[in-house]
Structures are given as C-alpha cells and as structure tokens.
mmCIF file of C-alpha atoms in Angstrom:
data_model
loop_
_atom_site.group_PDB
_atom_site.id
_atom_site.type_symbol
_atom_site.label_atom_id
_atom_site.label_comp_id
_atom_site.label_asym_id
_atom_site.label_seq_id
_atom_site.Cartn_x
_atom_site.Cartn_y
_atom_site.Cartn_z
ATOM 1 C CA MET A 1 4.485 -11.686 -33.214
ATOM 2 C CA GLY A 2 4.081 -13.382 -29.787
ATOM 3 C CA MET A 3 1.203 -14.200 -27.907
ATOM 4 C CA LEU A 4 -1.004 -11.361 -25.836
ATOM 5 C CA LEU A 5 -0.763 -12.298 -22.249
ATOM 6 C CA ASP A 6 -4.328 -13.048 -20.398
ATOM 7 C CA ASP A 7 -6.021 -9.838 -19.092
ATOM 8 C CA PRO A 8 -8.432 -11.147 -17.088
ATOM 9 C CA ASN A 9 -8.981 -7.624 -15.336
ATOM 10 C CA GLY A 10 -9.171 -5.343 -18.379
ATOM 11 C CA VAL A 11 -6.186 -3.594 -17.931
ATOM 12 C CA ALA A 12 -5.373 -3.501 -21.682
ATOM 13 C CA ASP A 13 -8.806 -1.572 -22.116
ATOM 14 C CA LEU A 14 -7.880 1.044 -19.893
ATOM 15 C CA ASP A 15 -6.689 4.753 -20.985
ATOM 16 C CA MET A 16 -3.755 5.848 -18.610
ATOM 17 C CA ARG A 17 -5.412 8.214 -16.237
ATOM 18 C CA SER A 18 -7.784 5.399 -15.105
ATOM 19 C CA TYR A 19 -4.649 2.923 -15.118
ATOM 20 C CA TRP A 20 -2.891 5.588 -12.805
ATOM 21 C CA GLU A 21 -6.134 5.766 -10.732
ATOM 22 C CA ASN A 22 -6.062 1.941 -10.355
ATOM 23 C CA GLN A 23 -2.954 2.126 -9.269
ATOM 24 C CA LEU A 24 -3.615 4.931 -6.698
ATOM 25 C CA LYS A 25 -6.423 3.319 -5.145
ATOM 26 C CA ASN A 26 -4.857 -0.116 -4.940
ATOM 27 C CA ASP A 27 -1.746 1.690 -3.176
ATOM 28 C CA LYS A 28 -3.757 3.201 -0.613
ATOM 29 C CA VAL A 29 -5.411 -0.218 -0.061
ATOM 30 C CA LEU A 30 -2.201 -1.943 0.571
ATOM 31 C CA LEU A 31 -1.147 1.031 2.561
ATOM 32 C CA ASN A 32 -3.873 0.571 4.628
ATOM 33 C CA GLU A 33 -3.034 -3.004 5.099
ATOM 34 C CA VAL A 34 0.569 -2.131 6.075
ATOM 35 C CA ASP A 35 -0.365 0.126 8.824
ATOM 36 C CA ARG A 36 -2.726 -2.430 10.245
ATOM 37 C CA ALA A 37 0.230 -5.102 10.213
ATOM 38 C CA ILE A 38 2.599 -2.771 11.731
ATOM 39 C CA MET A 39 -0.176 -1.212 14.195
ATOM 40 C CA PHE A 40 -0.869 -4.984 14.742
ATOM 41 C CA PHE A 41 2.774 -5.892 15.950
ATOM 42 C CA LEU A 42 2.838 -2.702 18.151
ATOM 43 C CA SER A 43 -0.324 -3.253 20.098
ATOM 44 C CA PRO A 44 -0.458 -4.928 23.070
ATOM 45 C CA ASP A 45 -1.918 -8.138 21.238
ATOM 46 C CA GLY A 46 0.642 -8.537 19.227
ATOM 47 C CA ALA A 47 3.483 -7.425 21.855
ATOM 48 C CA ASN A 48 2.060 -10.755 23.683
ATOM 49 C CA GLY A 49 4.000 -13.191 21.596
ATOM 50 C CA THR A 50 1.930 -13.272 18.253
ATOM 51 C CA VAL A 51 4.691 -13.188 15.862
ATOM 52 C CA GLU A 52 2.849 -13.378 12.239
ATOM 53 C CA TYR A 53 0.172 -11.676 10.857
ATOM 54 C CA THR A 54 -1.597 -11.726 7.365
ATOM 55 C CA ILE A 55 -2.158 -9.047 5.200
ATOM 56 C CA ASP A 56 -5.473 -9.481 2.719
ATOM 57 C CA THR A 57 -6.112 -7.082 0.350
ATOM 58 C CA GLY A 58 -9.303 -9.087 -0.777
ATOM 59 C CA GLN A 59 -7.190 -10.335 -4.123
ATOM 60 C CA ASP A 60 -3.735 -11.485 -2.559
ATOM 61 C CA ARG A 61 -2.961 -13.181 1.335
ATOM 62 C CA GLN A 62 0.785 -12.492 2.541
ATOM 63 C CA THR A 63 1.675 -13.623 6.154
ATOM 64 C CA VAL A 64 4.586 -11.208 7.707
ATOM 65 C CA LYS A 65 6.767 -11.927 10.880
ATOM 66 C CA ARG A 66 6.944 -9.730 13.322
ATOM 67 C CA SER A 67 11.177 -9.611 12.488
ATOM 68 C CA GLU A 68 9.852 -7.901 9.444
ATOM 69 C CA LEU A 69 8.993 -4.692 10.499
ATOM 70 C CA VAL A 70 11.693 -3.047 9.415
ATOM 71 C CA SER A 71 10.594 -4.131 5.946
ATOM 72 C CA LEU A 72 7.023 -3.146 6.962
ATOM 73 C CA TYR A 73 8.233 0.557 7.602
ATOM 74 C CA SER A 74 10.209 0.186 3.807
ATOM 75 C CA TRP A 75 7.131 -0.957 2.446
ATOM 76 C CA LYS A 76 5.098 1.862 3.825
ATOM 77 C CA GLN A 77 7.538 4.743 2.949
ATOM 78 C CA ARG A 78 7.631 3.431 -0.999
ATOM 79 C CA LEU A 79 3.804 3.377 -0.740
ATOM 80 C CA VAL A 80 3.688 6.771 0.615
ATOM 81 C CA ALA A 81 6.053 8.592 -1.481
ATOM 82 C CA GLU A 82 4.281 6.673 -4.617
ATOM 83 C CA ILE A 83 0.840 7.430 -3.741
ATOM 84 C CA ASN A 84 2.247 11.144 -3.307
ATOM 85 C CA GLN A 85 4.066 11.156 -6.584
ATOM 86 C CA LEU A 86 0.589 9.887 -8.662
ATOM 87 C CA SER A 87 -1.564 12.070 -6.354
ATOM 88 C CA ASN A 88 0.621 15.177 -7.684
ATOM 89 C CA ALA A 89 0.704 13.485 -11.279
ATOM 90 C CA LEU A 90 -3.470 12.928 -11.536
ATOM 91 C CA TYR A 91 -4.750 15.952 -9.451
ATOM 92 C CA GLY A 92 -1.523 18.271 -9.288
ATOM 93 C CA GLY A 93 -0.022 20.163 -6.448
ATOM 94 C CA CYS A 94 0.128 18.353 -2.845
ATOM 95 C CA ARG A 95 -2.913 16.890 -1.669
ATOM 96 C CA TRP A 96 -2.238 16.563 1.926
ATOM 97 C CA SER A 97 0.039 18.153 4.455
ATOM 98 C CA GLN A 98 2.153 17.153 7.130
ATOM 99 C CA VAL A 99 1.222 18.117 11.087
ATOM 100 C CA LEU A 100 4.384 18.807 12.949
ATOM 101 C CA PRO A 101 3.551 19.621 17.219
ATOM 102 C CA GLY A 102 5.549 22.709 17.991
ATOM 103 C CA TYR A 103 7.162 21.071 21.268
#
C-alpha cells in the first residue's frame, strides 16, 4: 500500500456532486480570467505595445503573451465546452442559449 497524497483542500472528503460543482465554479473563474486576458490584448491599452498579461486566479498566477492569443482562444473554447458539459450533467438540460444577430 502506498502513501496518500497531501490533501490540504479536503478534496478527498467531498462527495462527487460537490467535487464537480467545485470544478464548475473553478472553470467559470478561469474562463473569466482568460476572457480578461483576451480583451486586454484586443483593447487600445494592450494594442499599444503591451505584450504580457498576468492571469491571477487567486491561487495561481500565469503570465501570457500577446503571441499566445491563439492558445488563449483554444483554452477558452475548451473551458466553455467543459462548463457546458458539467452544467448539463449537474443540472440537466442546457442552461444558456446562444443568440445570433439576424443581419
């Protein structure tokens, strides 16, 4: 038998529903931070030569560069898909609708 991993956040004591609800909340926080980074690089301030932005989730910091915009969009797409999947699994059905303009 091996040693148990350290569990300072008490994850091992969560029931599975609580675990996935926490994951959903964390994904939403991270999605917000990724959106902020993308918007910064597309804003006038970011467009004026700033090449780095720090994503700060409160637990972790990660610096991203303007050259990583494609990766940020990909990350955002994966987070949106996971959020949608977890929302459907936890609460049933689709929780949001995409509104398309009728040009």
